[in-house]
Each structure stands twice: as C-alpha cells, then as structure tokens.
C-alpha cells in the first residue's frame, strides 16, 4: 500500500452517485495548491485559498444557491428553505497548513454542499434556509493566529489584535485585505449572520484514532475543549555541578521534572477528557556543568467542560505548589490564557443520536481537543459537530486520509439531522 494521496484516492470504493461526487470534488479541490509530495498548501487569504473558494462557489451556483462574500472573505451559499427568516448553517474552512492533507477543512465544506445538492436533486426544501459557509484562514498559518474568518464573522476580533498581524512576507492585514478587494472596515464588521442561526453544523476529520479503534465511520462531538496556558517557574539556585554536594542542592530542574512526570495523573483525576501537556521548557542558566537555578515551563491544559476546566487549572497550580513543599526550591504559577470550552447542548446531541440510529449508525461520543470554526459560532449560537474517521489519526500531513464512504455516511446523518430538526 502506497502512501500517496492519488493512489489512495484511486483505490477508493464508491457505492453511490453521491460518493462519486464527493470523491471527484475532493480531488478537484486537491489540485489547488497540491505540493510535490501530494500534500496541500493553501494558505489563508492566498490565491490558492481564493481559487478553492471560487471553485466551490461555482458548484453552489450550479444548484441555484445564492452566493455572497463578506469583508473577511468568508463565502456563503444560500439554498432557500420554507422559512427564510432563520438559517441552518453548515461548513468549515478550505485553507490548509503549509504541508497539510486534503481533508482537514475541505471535508466539512464539500459534505455541507453535498447535502444541498441532494436536496436540490430531490426537489426538497428544508424547514429553514440552508447556508453553506467557507470560513477564511482557519489554520491561521498566514498570521500565526487561527479561526480568523469565523472570529471576524462573529465580531470577536479587536483592532488591537489585527494590528499585530504580519504574514511571513511582512504584509499587514491591510495589505492582505486589499489584495482580496476588502479593507479593514469591512473586515471588522464582517457583519455576522444576516439571519439568526438556528444551528451551525461542522463535519471535520477526527485527527485522532478513536473512531478507527472502534471501527466506526462517524462520531458525535460532545464538546470542544478550551485551551488554557499556565506559566510555571521553579526557582532554586545555580551552582557548580562538581563541587556542590547532593544534599546541598536547590535544583530547579529536578523539581520541574517531578512536576511534569506526575502531571498526567493530575489530568486523569479531573475527567476522561482532561488533558495536560508540557511542550515548552526553558532551563537557566543552561550550562552542562551548572545546576539549574531556574526553570520556566508552560502547561497547556484543556477540558470540554467549563467547571472541569476550572478544576483542572486549580489542580495544576496546586500540583506545582505541592511539589516544592518542604523543599528549598520555590515556585510561581501564572495563568496566562483561558479559552472557554464550547459545549454541545445535550438536546442537540440526543437529536443527533436519533439521526445516527435512523441511518443505522452507532452513536458514539468524542471530545474535540482541537479548535474548529464551530468554536466561534458556538459563542452565540447552538452548534453540532461530527467527526469522520481519520486513517491512523494522521493530520496536518500529506498522509492525512479519510475514506470517501465514511464522508458519505456523515452526509447521510447530517442531512437526516437537518430534515428532522
Ligand atoms: Zn480544520
């Protein structure tokens, strides 16, 4: 078995006209910004991202959807429903990380459009108008940010934040916006929805292995974790590695190591979904023959439940303080970032479970550890997310792969969900 995207796509089994269309469209989008190693490079606000948006907009127009673009470059295609005063919204993003795959983002846009296409073919009108959305620059590779389009859409970006934006070529947000025919004023008031959103749905590849381990094609996201960052500084005393006896040391790194090696137990003690990671650490003074006098590290801790997230933050701080009890080393703890988790309404989950059962699928729940555009919309409107099985959990990598038949199942279940909402 080869690892090349095109060979894997050629080997796919396709059981329906809908699957064949999903397959063809994923392939067509993959041509835009495809790299030498068959990965994807479609940076936010690049010509490639724009070309991919235009391609999808063309498909939207083929089935009579009305297409508009807002000041943040987000594209909306509207399929008229029986009641046009509210909207069902579904979509994702179509940008990728610099050496990404062909499913992260694109899968959510193409499946959302497939639902409208199937309705169009059947002459079906949903209860509310249905908008398929492509949010700009979700990955944030352009400015080192993230969720740029969806946050602009929800009015969550401040002038202060966007003033700091510089892309790898040193371009400002104003330079980038003028290249897409927009400006700061239109960007800041991307206006948000022109009708209240009844519910926003996003299909996304899982980017983990739970569905593969359970041998299930699709799962229901139970909540989106909010990330927190805590700076922890252990302070001891630097000294000569040769002449300071073991009994007289104030080694900050030894304490930091104890803290890190026992941190997993702290997370496990909070909830099944809680996670805590130290991925960055700075040891001072940093000499091979010097006892570490100071260690700065950052704990990234997440949970999908707000109360559990608060308990996790507290537990991390307490754990750090417990470490230095009766020790000559001291510790300082500073919470620098807290993004609140986005819950999924239990009623929405139970409606989704019914759709799974009607489509002969086992409704399994999965937490989302990563951020998605649904987080932005979820600050104000109800959301639901489906994860689709990722082969070996690989993502943000050219080897990322999801079977088309599994994507097709997500279409069936989400279509059923909207039809019965
Ligand atoms: Zn994504």
mmCIF file of C-alpha atoms and ligand atoms in Angstrom:
data_model
loop_
_atom_site.group_PDB
_atom_site.id
_atom_site.type_symbol
_atom_site.label_atom_id
_atom_site.label_comp_id
_atom_site.label_asym_id
_atom_site.label_seq_id
_atom_site.Cartn_x
_atom_site.Cartn_y
_atom_site.Cartn_z
ATOM 1 C CA UNK A 1 0.000 0.000 0.000
ATOM 2 C CA UNK A 2 1.379 3.331 -1.044
ATOM 3 C CA UNK A 3 1.201 6.491 0.994
ATOM 4 C CA UNK A 4 0.469 8.699 -1.980
ATOM 5 C CA UNK A 5 -2.800 10.557 -1.911
ATOM 6 C CA UNK A 6 -3.649 9.982 -5.577
ATOM 7 C CA UNK A 7 -3.071 6.228 -5.377
ATOM 8 C CA UNK A 8 -5.192 6.018 -2.253
ATOM 9 C CA UNK A 9 -7.961 8.001 -3.938
ATOM 10 C CA UNK A 10 -7.793 5.735 -6.996
ATOM 11 C CA UNK A 11 -8.222 2.695 -4.746
ATOM 12 C CA UNK A 12 -11.383 4.017 -3.058
ATOM 13 C CA UNK A 13 -14.625 2.063 -3.426
ATOM 14 C CA UNK A 14 -17.575 4.313 -4.216
ATOM 15 C CA UNK A 15 -21.072 2.929 -3.687
ATOM 16 C CA UNK A 16 -23.295 5.775 -4.854
ATOM 17 C CA UNK A 17 -23.536 8.775 -7.163
ATOM 18 C CA UNK A 18 -23.177 10.953 -4.077
ATOM 19 C CA UNK A 19 -19.942 9.210 -3.065
ATOM 20 C CA UNK A 20 -18.608 9.586 -6.574
ATOM 21 C CA UNK A 21 -19.342 13.312 -6.467
ATOM 22 C CA UNK A 22 -17.650 13.708 -3.068
ATOM 23 C CA UNK A 23 -14.640 11.831 -4.426
ATOM 24 C CA UNK A 24 -14.451 13.955 -7.583
ATOM 25 C CA UNK A 25 -14.783 17.195 -5.638
ATOM 26 C CA UNK A 26 -12.150 16.342 -3.029
ATOM 27 C CA UNK A 27 -9.848 15.512 -5.958
ATOM 28 C CA UNK A 28 -10.625 18.748 -7.783
ATOM 29 C CA UNK A 29 -10.017 20.884 -4.702
ATOM 30 C CA UNK A 30 -6.801 18.944 -4.011
ATOM 31 C CA UNK A 31 -5.398 20.154 -7.333
ATOM 32 C CA UNK A 32 -5.342 23.713 -5.998
ATOM 33 C CA UNK A 33 -2.084 24.168 -4.105
ATOM 34 C CA UNK A 34 -1.096 20.496 -4.330
ATOM 35 C CA UNK A 35 2.562 20.062 -3.415
ATOM 36 C CA UNK A 36 5.230 17.847 -4.954
ATOM 37 C CA UNK A 37 4.702 15.185 -2.293
ATOM 38 C CA UNK A 38 0.930 15.264 -2.974
ATOM 39 C CA UNK A 39 0.198 17.304 0.130
ATOM 40 C CA UNK A 40 -1.722 20.548 0.290
ATOM 41 C CA UNK A 41 -0.554 24.147 0.614
ATOM 42 C CA UNK A 42 -3.455 26.578 0.608
ATOM 43 C CA UNK A 43 -2.624 29.362 2.988
ATOM 44 C CA UNK A 44 -5.364 31.641 4.329
ATOM 45 C CA UNK A 45 -6.005 34.680 2.089
ATOM 46 C CA UNK A 46 -3.750 33.282 -0.633
ATOM 47 C CA UNK A 47 -4.591 32.968 -4.316
ATOM 48 C CA UNK A 48 -4.956 29.230 -3.781
ATOM 49 C CA UNK A 49 -7.492 29.632 -0.993
ATOM 50 C CA UNK A 50 -9.402 32.085 -3.181
ATOM 51 C CA UNK A 51 -9.321 29.696 -6.159
ATOM 52 C CA UNK A 52 -10.694 26.881 -3.983
ATOM 53 C CA UNK A 53 -13.466 29.163 -2.686
ATOM 54 C CA UNK A 54 -14.338 30.155 -6.256
ATOM 55 C CA UNK A 55 -14.461 26.533 -7.347
ATOM 56 C CA UNK A 56 -16.924 25.686 -4.553
ATOM 57 C CA UNK A 57 -18.930 28.856 -5.277
ATOM 58 C CA UNK A 58 -19.310 27.612 -8.869
ATOM 59 C CA UNK A 59 -20.776 24.325 -7.587
ATOM 60 C CA UNK A 60 -23.093 26.287 -5.309
ATOM 61 C CA UNK A 61 -24.390 28.331 -8.244
ATOM 62 C CA UNK A 62 -24.978 25.165 -10.312
ATOM 63 C CA UNK A 63 -27.760 24.219 -7.920
ATOM 64 C CA UNK A 64 -29.211 27.721 -7.708
ATOM 65 C CA UNK A 65 -27.631 28.769 -4.417
ATOM 66 C CA UNK A 66 -27.188 32.491 -3.920
ATOM 67 C CA UNK A 67 -23.537 33.229 -3.179
ATOM 68 C CA UNK A 68 -22.119 36.167 -1.235
ATOM 69 C CA UNK A 69 -18.738 37.003 0.287
ATOM 70 C CA UNK A 70 -18.277 39.118 3.417
ATOM 71 C CA UNK A 71 -15.487 41.551 4.318
ATOM 72 C CA UNK A 72 -13.410 38.751 5.837
ATOM 73 C CA UNK A 73 -13.565 36.734 2.627
ATOM 74 C CA UNK A 74 -15.968 34.166 4.115
ATOM 75 C CA UNK A 75 -18.145 32.678 1.362
ATOM 76 C CA UNK A 76 -21.812 31.822 1.907
ATOM 77 C CA UNK A 77 -24.081 29.887 -0.434
ATOM 78 C CA UNK A 78 -27.752 30.013 0.401
ATOM 79 C CA UNK A 79 -30.260 27.330 -0.513
ATOM 80 C CA UNK A 80 -33.724 28.653 0.126
ATOM 81 C CA UNK A 81 -35.877 26.859 2.665
ATOM 82 C CA UNK A 82 -39.578 27.074 3.523
ATOM 83 C CA UNK A 83 -38.858 29.762 6.120
ATOM 84 C CA UNK A 84 -36.226 32.313 5.154
ATOM 85 C CA UNK A 85 -36.193 34.201 8.475
ATOM 86 C CA UNK A 86 -33.679 31.839 10.109
ATOM 87 C CA UNK A 87 -30.878 29.684 8.727
ATOM 88 C CA UNK A 88 -29.382 26.277 9.191
ATOM 89 C CA UNK A 89 -25.675 26.748 8.595
ATOM 90 C CA UNK A 90 -23.029 24.142 7.789
ATOM 91 C CA UNK A 91 -19.459 24.338 6.585
ATOM 92 C CA UNK A 92 -15.821 24.610 7.574
ATOM 93 C CA UNK A 93 -12.663 26.033 6.026
ATOM 94 C CA UNK A 94 -10.736 25.333 2.825
ATOM 95 C CA UNK A 95 -7.278 26.667 3.730
ATOM 96 C CA UNK A 96 -4.594 24.233 4.871
ATOM 97 C CA UNK A 97 -1.367 24.270 6.829
ATOM 98 C CA UNK A 98 1.769 24.634 4.629
ATOM 99 C CA UNK A 99 2.310 20.868 4.224
ATOM 100 C CA UNK A 100 -1.150 19.568 5.025
ATOM 101 C CA UNK A 101 -3.539 16.988 3.656
ATOM 102 C CA UNK A 102 -6.690 17.170 1.564
ATOM 103 C CA UNK A 103 -9.414 16.525 4.134
ATOM 104 C CA UNK A 104 -8.903 18.881 7.090
ATOM 105 C CA UNK A 105 -11.428 21.610 6.317
ATOM 106 C CA UNK A 106 -12.320 20.653 2.746
ATOM 107 C CA UNK A 107 -14.248 17.616 4.038
ATOM 108 C CA UNK A 108 -16.602 19.899 6.001
ATOM 109 C CA UNK A 109 -17.232 22.240 3.072
ATOM 110 C CA UNK A 110 -17.753 19.500 0.474
ATOM 111 C CA UNK A 111 -20.081 17.430 2.695
ATOM 112 C CA UNK A 112 -22.151 20.510 3.629
ATOM 113 C CA UNK A 113 -22.547 21.321 -0.067
ATOM 114 C CA UNK A 114 -23.441 17.697 -0.817
ATOM 115 C CA UNK A 115 -26.482 17.963 1.467
ATOM 116 C CA UNK A 116 -27.802 20.946 -0.529
ATOM 117 C CA UNK A 117 -27.032 19.129 -3.779
ATOM 118 C CA UNK A 118 -29.020 16.062 -2.717
ATOM 119 C CA UNK A 119 -31.922 18.287 -1.635
ATOM 120 C CA UNK A 120 -31.787 20.097 -4.959
ATOM 121 C CA UNK A 121 -31.902 16.802 -6.864
ATOM 122 C CA UNK A 122 -34.863 15.611 -4.801
ATOM 123 C CA UNK A 123 -36.683 18.952 -5.058
ATOM 124 C CA UNK A 124 -36.674 19.122 -1.255
ATOM 125 C CA UNK A 125 -36.875 22.375 0.708
ATOM 126 C CA UNK A 126 -35.607 22.357 4.310
ATOM 127 C CA UNK A 127 -37.557 23.945 7.158
ATOM 128 C CA UNK A 128 -35.212 26.961 7.209
ATOM 129 C CA UNK A 129 -32.917 28.298 4.523
ATOM 130 C CA UNK A 130 -29.628 26.435 4.445
ATOM 131 C CA UNK A 131 -26.310 28.235 4.176
ATOM 132 C CA UNK A 132 -23.073 26.503 3.293
ATOM 133 C CA UNK A 133 -20.136 28.526 4.561
ATOM 134 C CA UNK A 134 -16.412 28.561 3.820
ATOM 135 C CA UNK A 135 -14.581 30.389 6.596
ATOM 136 C CA UNK A 136 -11.278 32.096 5.705
ATOM 137 C CA UNK A 137 -7.894 31.280 7.221
ATOM 138 C CA UNK A 138 -8.962 28.804 9.899
ATOM 139 C CA UNK A 139 -5.494 27.357 10.326
ATOM 140 C CA UNK A 140 -4.020 30.794 10.932
ATOM 141 C CA UNK A 141 -0.821 29.957 9.039
ATOM 142 C CA UNK A 142 -0.981 33.378 7.401
ATOM 143 C CA UNK A 143 -0.717 35.483 10.561
ATOM 144 C CA UNK A 144 0.069 32.920 13.247
ATOM 145 C CA UNK A 145 -3.475 33.358 14.552
ATOM 146 C CA UNK A 146 -6.340 30.956 13.877
ATOM 147 C CA UNK A 147 -10.099 30.898 13.200
ATOM 148 C CA UNK A 148 -9.593 34.290 11.519
ATOM 149 C CA UNK A 149 -12.646 34.269 9.229
ATOM 150 C CA UNK A 150 -15.091 32.793 11.727
ATOM 151 C CA UNK A 151 -13.951 35.124 14.504
ATOM 152 C CA UNK A 152 -14.327 38.142 12.200
ATOM 153 C CA UNK A 153 -17.793 36.828 11.281
ATOM 154 C CA UNK A 154 -18.776 36.728 14.948
ATOM 155 C CA UNK A 155 -17.252 40.147 15.724
ATOM 156 C CA UNK A 156 -14.668 38.571 18.039
ATOM 157 C CA UNK A 157 -11.541 40.246 16.630
ATOM 158 C CA UNK A 158 -10.217 43.502 18.028
ATOM 159 C CA UNK A 159 -8.267 46.231 16.214
ATOM 160 C CA UNK A 160 -5.506 45.635 18.756
ATOM 161 C CA UNK A 161 -5.158 42.005 17.683
ATOM 162 C CA UNK A 162 -5.291 42.555 13.931
ATOM 163 C CA UNK A 163 -2.826 45.462 14.111
ATOM 164 C CA UNK A 164 -0.224 42.922 15.217
ATOM 165 C CA UNK A 165 -0.840 40.593 12.257
ATOM 166 C CA UNK A 166 2.148 40.134 9.953
ATOM 167 C CA UNK A 167 2.394 37.353 7.409
ATOM 168 C CA UNK A 168 5.700 35.593 6.592
ATOM 169 C CA UNK A 169 6.408 38.270 3.952
ATOM 170 C CA UNK A 170 5.822 41.073 6.448
ATOM 171 C CA UNK A 171 2.456 42.042 4.968
ATOM 172 C CA UNK A 172 -0.091 43.634 7.283
ATOM 173 C CA UNK A 173 -3.771 42.769 7.472
ATOM 174 C CA UNK A 174 -4.468 45.884 5.370
ATOM 175 C CA UNK A 175 -2.143 44.687 2.589
ATOM 176 C CA UNK A 176 -3.732 41.247 2.609
ATOM 177 C CA UNK A 177 -7.296 42.561 2.676
ATOM 178 C CA UNK A 178 -6.734 44.975 -0.192
ATOM 179 C CA UNK A 179 -5.471 42.023 -2.258
ATOM 180 C CA UNK A 180 -8.875 40.334 -1.817
ATOM 181 C CA UNK A 181 -10.806 43.522 -2.520
ATOM 182 C CA UNK A 182 -11.705 44.200 1.093
ATOM 183 C CA UNK A 183 -10.493 46.615 3.739
ATOM 184 C CA UNK A 184 -10.215 46.909 7.493
ATOM 185 C CA UNK A 185 -13.634 48.491 7.896
ATOM 186 C CA UNK A 186 -15.436 45.734 6.013
ATOM 187 C CA UNK A 187 -13.328 43.101 7.772
ATOM 188 C CA UNK A 188 -14.134 44.350 11.269
ATOM 189 C CA UNK A 189 -17.803 44.431 10.556
ATOM 190 C CA UNK A 190 -17.940 41.181 8.646
ATOM 191 C CA UNK A 191 -21.468 41.679 9.943
ATOM 192 C CA UNK A 192 -22.208 38.230 11.138
ATOM 193 C CA UNK A 193 -25.218 36.321 10.004
ATOM 194 C CA UNK A 194 -27.890 38.253 8.113
ATOM 195 C CA UNK A 195 -30.421 35.916 9.730
ATOM 196 C CA UNK A 196 -30.291 34.222 13.145
ATOM 197 C CA UNK A 197 -28.543 30.855 13.006
ATOM 198 C CA UNK A 198 -30.875 28.084 14.178
ATOM 199 C CA UNK A 199 -27.903 25.736 14.404
ATOM 200 C CA UNK A 200 -24.415 25.545 12.907
ATOM 201 C CA UNK A 201 -23.068 22.121 11.930
ATOM 202 C CA UNK A 202 -19.494 21.199 11.041
ATOM 203 C CA UNK A 203 -18.195 17.910 9.717
ATOM 204 C CA UNK A 204 -14.465 17.506 10.343
ATOM 205 C CA UNK A 205 -11.966 14.685 10.189
ATOM 206 C CA UNK A 206 -11.245 13.347 13.668
ATOM 207 C CA UNK A 207 -7.448 13.924 13.646
ATOM 208 C CA UNK A 208 -7.194 11.179 16.280
ATOM 209 C CA UNK A 209 -7.659 7.413 16.348
ATOM 210 C CA UNK A 210 -10.725 6.762 18.482
ATOM 211 C CA UNK A 211 -13.118 6.069 15.596
ATOM 212 C CA UNK A 212 -10.556 3.873 13.867
ATOM 213 C CA UNK A 213 -10.010 1.899 17.083
ATOM 214 C CA UNK A 214 -13.762 1.440 17.466
ATOM 215 C CA UNK A 215 -14.109 0.692 13.738
ATOM 216 C CA UNK A 216 -16.813 3.349 13.311
ATOM 217 C CA UNK A 217 -17.117 5.794 10.399
ATOM 218 C CA UNK A 218 -18.624 8.809 12.171
ATOM 219 C CA UNK A 219 -18.941 10.116 15.726
ATOM 220 C CA UNK A 220 -20.761 12.902 17.575
ATOM 221 C CA UNK A 221 -18.579 15.619 19.100
ATOM 222 C CA UNK A 222 -19.592 16.018 22.724
ATOM 223 C CA UNK A 223 -17.862 19.375 23.231
ATOM 224 C CA UNK A 224 -14.903 21.415 22.053
ATOM 225 C CA UNK A 225 -12.127 21.781 24.587
ATOM 226 C CA UNK A 226 -10.932 25.209 25.605
ATOM 227 C CA UNK A 227 -7.180 25.627 25.881
ATOM 228 C CA UNK A 228 -5.538 27.138 28.949
ATOM 229 C CA UNK A 229 -1.892 28.100 29.395
ATOM 230 C CA UNK A 230 -0.179 28.283 32.765
ATOM 231 C CA UNK A 231 3.386 29.524 33.140
ATOM 232 C CA UNK A 232 5.167 27.704 35.948
ATOM 233 C CA UNK A 233 8.548 28.921 37.182
ATOM 234 C CA UNK A 234 10.642 26.822 39.567
ATOM 235 C CA UNK A 235 13.423 28.801 41.288
ATOM 236 C CA UNK A 236 16.355 27.209 43.048
ATOM 237 C CA UNK A 237 19.986 28.138 42.996
ATOM 238 C CA UNK A 238 22.576 27.691 40.309
ATOM 239 C CA UNK A 239 25.820 26.071 41.449
ATOM 240 C CA UNK A 240 28.813 24.089 40.318
ATOM 241 C CA UNK A 241 27.847 20.616 39.141
ATOM 242 C CA UNK A 242 31.080 19.187 40.514
ATOM 243 C CA UNK A 243 31.595 20.883 43.832
ATOM 244 C CA UNK A 244 28.035 21.149 45.236
ATOM 245 C CA UNK A 245 27.140 18.046 47.300
ATOM 246 C CA UNK A 246 23.807 16.404 46.521
ATOM 247 C CA UNK A 247 22.497 17.294 49.970
ATOM 248 C CA UNK A 248 23.030 20.997 49.443
ATOM 249 C CA UNK A 249 21.436 21.490 46.071
ATOM 250 C CA UNK A 250 18.488 23.645 45.086
ATOM 251 C CA UNK A 251 17.986 22.099 41.661
ATOM 252 C CA UNK A 252 15.032 23.694 39.879
ATOM 253 C CA UNK A 253 15.053 21.153 37.039
ATOM 254 C CA UNK A 254 14.771 18.161 39.362
ATOM 255 C CA UNK A 255 11.600 19.718 40.802
ATOM 256 C CA UNK A 256 10.289 20.614 37.352
ATOM 257 C CA UNK A 257 10.883 17.025 36.206
ATOM 258 C CA UNK A 258 8.945 15.623 39.162
ATOM 259 C CA UNK A 259 6.154 18.054 38.353
ATOM 260 C CA UNK A 260 5.993 17.022 34.688
ATOM 261 C CA UNK A 261 6.240 13.291 35.273
ATOM 262 C CA UNK A 262 3.281 13.340 37.667
ATOM 263 C CA UNK A 263 1.161 15.820 35.683
ATOM 264 C CA UNK A 264 -0.702 13.098 33.706
ATOM 265 C CA UNK A 265 -2.200 11.805 36.975
ATOM 266 C CA UNK A 266 -3.499 15.301 37.724
ATOM 267 C CA UNK A 267 -5.361 15.459 34.406
ATOM 268 C CA UNK A 268 -6.701 11.914 34.761
ATOM 269 C CA UNK A 269 -8.076 12.866 38.162
ATOM 270 C CA UNK A 270 -10.287 15.597 36.668
ATOM 271 C CA UNK A 271 -12.242 13.924 33.855
ATOM 272 C CA UNK A 272 -11.908 11.495 30.973
ATOM 273 C CA UNK A 273 -11.496 14.403 28.562
ATOM 274 C CA UNK A 274 -8.989 16.464 30.562
ATOM 275 C CA UNK A 275 -5.503 16.696 29.042
ATOM 276 C CA UNK A 276 -2.367 18.465 30.233
ATOM 277 C CA UNK A 277 0.900 18.855 28.354
ATOM 278 C CA UNK A 278 4.264 20.497 28.863
ATOM 279 C CA UNK A 279 5.719 21.105 25.415
ATOM 280 C CA UNK A 280 7.995 24.005 26.179
ATOM 281 C CA UNK A 281 10.597 24.481 28.847
ATOM 282 C CA UNK A 282 13.461 26.855 29.419
ATOM 283 C CA UNK A 283 16.343 25.856 31.716
ATOM 284 C CA UNK A 284 18.623 28.551 33.173
ATOM 285 C CA UNK A 285 21.471 29.165 33.127
ATOM 286 C CA UNK A 286 21.672 26.176 30.766
ATOM 287 C CA UNK A 287 25.264 25.014 31.158
ATOM 288 C CA UNK A 288 26.320 21.353 31.099
ATOM 289 C CA UNK A 289 28.243 21.755 34.348
ATOM 290 C CA UNK A 290 25.798 24.080 36.125
ATOM 291 C CA UNK A 291 22.982 23.078 38.490
ATOM 292 C CA UNK A 292 19.768 24.537 37.005
ATOM 293 C CA UNK A 293 18.784 27.599 39.025
ATOM 294 C CA UNK A 294 15.542 28.365 37.242
ATOM 295 C CA UNK A 295 13.091 26.520 35.001
ATOM 296 C CA UNK A 296 10.228 28.149 33.124
ATOM 297 C CA UNK A 297 7.667 25.847 31.595
ATOM 298 C CA UNK A 298 4.215 26.182 30.104
ATOM 299 C CA UNK A 299 1.363 23.814 30.876
ATOM 300 C CA UNK A 300 -1.245 23.524 28.118
ATOM 301 C CA UNK A 301 -4.356 22.094 29.834
ATOM 302 C CA UNK A 302 -7.783 21.506 28.284
ATOM 303 C CA UNK A 303 -11.209 20.174 29.051
ATOM 304 C CA UNK A 304 -14.536 20.302 27.202
ATOM 305 C CA UNK A 305 -16.494 21.251 30.338
ATOM 306 C CA UNK A 306 -16.173 24.705 31.864
ATOM 307 C CA UNK A 307 -16.312 23.542 35.504
ATOM 308 C CA UNK A 308 -13.851 20.740 34.883
ATOM 309 C CA UNK A 309 -11.598 23.174 33.067
ATOM 310 C CA UNK A 310 -11.654 25.452 36.140
ATOM 311 C CA UNK A 311 -10.856 22.485 38.428
ATOM 312 C CA UNK A 312 -8.044 21.465 36.091
ATOM 313 C CA UNK A 313 -6.458 24.939 36.210
ATOM 314 C CA UNK A 314 -6.619 24.855 40.004
ATOM 315 C CA UNK A 315 -5.269 21.323 40.211
ATOM 316 C CA UNK A 316 -2.282 22.218 38.015
ATOM 317 C CA UNK A 317 -1.456 25.181 40.284
ATOM 318 C CA UNK A 318 -1.859 23.111 43.454
ATOM 319 C CA UNK A 319 0.276 20.358 41.987
ATOM 320 C CA UNK A 320 3.089 22.858 41.363
ATOM 321 C CA UNK A 321 2.872 24.178 44.906
ATOM 322 C CA UNK A 322 2.782 20.667 46.389
ATOM 323 C CA UNK A 323 5.993 19.885 44.541
ATOM 324 C CA UNK A 324 8.033 22.457 46.422
ATOM 325 C CA UNK A 325 6.580 21.869 49.906
ATOM 326 C CA UNK A 326 9.439 21.325 52.402
ATOM 327 C CA UNK A 327 11.893 21.990 49.605
ATOM 328 C CA UNK A 328 14.429 24.789 49.110
ATOM 329 C CA UNK A 329 13.024 25.374 45.635
ATOM 330 C CA UNK A 330 10.198 27.879 45.216
ATOM 331 C CA UNK A 331 7.521 28.095 42.550
ATOM 332 C CA UNK A 332 5.488 30.787 40.842
ATOM 333 C CA UNK A 333 2.323 29.987 38.919
ATOM 334 C CA UNK A 334 0.674 32.313 36.402
ATOM 335 C CA UNK A 335 -2.407 31.545 34.312
ATOM 336 C CA UNK A 336 -1.891 33.486 31.064
ATOM 337 C CA UNK A 337 -4.618 32.173 28.745
ATOM 338 C CA UNK A 338 -8.039 30.684 29.257
ATOM 339 C CA UNK A 339 -10.311 29.982 26.313
ATOM 340 C CA UNK A 340 -13.665 28.708 27.483
ATOM 341 C CA UNK A 341 -14.760 25.335 26.148
ATOM 342 C CA UNK A 342 -17.738 25.234 23.811
ATOM 343 C CA UNK A 343 -20.330 22.752 24.975
ATOM 344 C CA UNK A 344 -22.805 20.966 22.727
ATOM 345 C CA UNK A 345 -26.364 21.176 24.031
ATOM 346 C CA UNK A 346 -27.453 17.735 25.347
ATOM 347 C CA UNK A 347 -30.741 18.156 23.468
ATOM 348 C CA UNK A 348 -28.842 18.672 20.205
ATOM 349 C CA UNK A 349 -26.767 15.582 20.975
ATOM 350 C CA UNK A 350 -29.848 13.470 21.556
ATOM 351 C CA UNK A 351 -31.381 14.680 18.268
ATOM 352 C CA UNK A 352 -28.147 13.720 16.534
ATOM 353 C CA UNK A 353 -28.242 10.302 18.208
ATOM 354 C CA UNK A 354 -31.695 9.729 16.721
ATOM 355 C CA UNK A 355 -30.346 10.566 13.260
ATOM 356 C CA UNK A 356 -27.500 8.087 13.769
ATOM 357 C CA UNK A 357 -29.964 5.355 14.698
ATOM 358 C CA UNK A 358 -32.226 6.111 11.722
ATOM 359 C CA UNK A 359 -29.149 5.827 9.479
ATOM 360 C CA UNK A 360 -28.119 2.513 11.100
ATOM 361 C CA UNK A 361 -25.050 4.041 12.711
ATOM 362 C CA UNK A 362 -23.858 3.573 16.257
ATOM 363 C CA UNK A 363 -23.884 6.990 18.003
ATOM 364 C CA UNK A 364 -20.544 7.312 19.723
ATOM 365 C CA UNK A 365 -19.417 10.484 21.535
ATOM 366 C CA UNK A 366 -15.982 12.064 21.123
ATOM 367 C CA UNK A 367 -14.494 15.210 22.634
ATOM 368 C CA UNK A 368 -12.734 17.661 20.351
ATOM 369 C CA UNK A 369 -9.346 18.583 21.731
ATOM 370 C CA UNK A 370 -8.530 20.880 18.828
ATOM 371 C CA UNK A 371 -10.193 24.175 17.951
ATOM 372 C CA UNK A 372 -12.554 24.498 14.982
ATOM 373 C CA UNK A 373 -14.626 27.258 13.377
ATOM 374 C CA UNK A 374 -17.610 25.864 15.307
ATOM 375 C CA UNK A 375 -15.999 27.353 18.438
ATOM 376 C CA UNK A 376 -16.515 30.869 17.129
ATOM 377 C CA UNK A 377 -20.136 30.296 16.145
ATOM 378 C CA UNK A 378 -20.748 28.427 19.415
ATOM 379 C CA UNK A 379 -20.100 31.570 21.452
ATOM 380 C CA UNK A 380 -23.580 32.737 20.412
ATOM 381 C CA UNK A 381 -25.479 30.029 18.559
ATOM 382 C CA UNK A 382 -26.117 26.304 19.051
ATOM 383 C CA UNK A 383 -23.612 24.089 17.269
ATOM 384 C CA UNK A 384 -23.118 20.451 16.442
ATOM 385 C CA UNK A 385 -20.063 18.698 15.070
ATOM 386 C CA UNK A 386 -19.440 15.313 13.513
ATOM 387 C CA UNK A 387 -16.047 13.675 13.331
ATOM 388 C CA UNK A 388 -15.213 11.303 10.494
ATOM 389 C CA UNK A 389 -12.645 8.546 10.864
ATOM 390 C CA UNK A 390 -9.042 9.599 10.103
ATOM 391 C CA UNK A 391 -6.716 6.848 8.925
ATOM 392 C CA UNK A 392 -4.116 6.304 11.681
ATOM 393 C CA UNK A 393 -5.208 9.640 13.143
ATOM 394 C CA UNK A 394 -2.709 11.447 10.912
ATOM 395 C CA UNK A 395 -3.456 15.097 10.162
ATOM 396 C CA UNK A 396 -1.678 18.310 9.113
ATOM 397 C CA UNK A 397 0.414 15.984 6.991
ATOM 398 C CA UNK A 398 0.229 14.861 3.331
ATOM 399 C CA UNK A 399 -0.580 11.342 4.583
ATOM 400 C CA UNK A 400 -3.856 12.520 6.085
ATOM 401 C CA UNK A 401 -6.638 10.340 4.682
ATOM 402 C CA UNK A 402 -10.333 9.691 5.194
ATOM 403 C CA UNK A 403 -12.373 7.187 3.217
ATOM 404 C CA UNK A 404 -14.978 8.721 0.926
ATOM 405 C CA UNK A 405 -17.602 6.196 2.040
ATOM 406 C CA UNK A 406 -17.146 7.454 5.606
ATOM 407 C CA UNK A 407 -17.601 11.047 4.436
ATOM 408 C CA UNK A 408 -20.717 9.869 2.634
ATOM 409 C CA UNK A 409 -22.097 8.484 5.919
ATOM 410 C CA UNK A 410 -21.566 11.874 7.562
ATOM 411 C CA UNK A 411 -23.611 13.439 4.745
ATOM 412 C CA UNK A 412 -26.464 10.992 5.283
ATOM 413 C CA UNK A 413 -26.593 11.500 9.029
ATOM 414 C CA UNK A 414 -26.285 15.314 8.939
ATOM 415 C CA UNK A 415 -28.893 15.554 6.183
ATOM 416 C CA UNK A 416 -31.235 13.448 8.316
ATOM 417 C CA UNK A 417 -30.489 15.691 11.295
ATOM 418 C CA UNK A 418 -31.485 18.880 9.445
ATOM 419 C CA UNK A 419 -34.572 17.225 7.932
ATOM 420 C CA UNK A 420 -35.787 16.267 11.414
ATOM 421 C CA UNK A 421 -34.544 19.226 13.453
HETATM 422 ZN ZN1 LIG B 1 -9.696 22.026 10.287
#
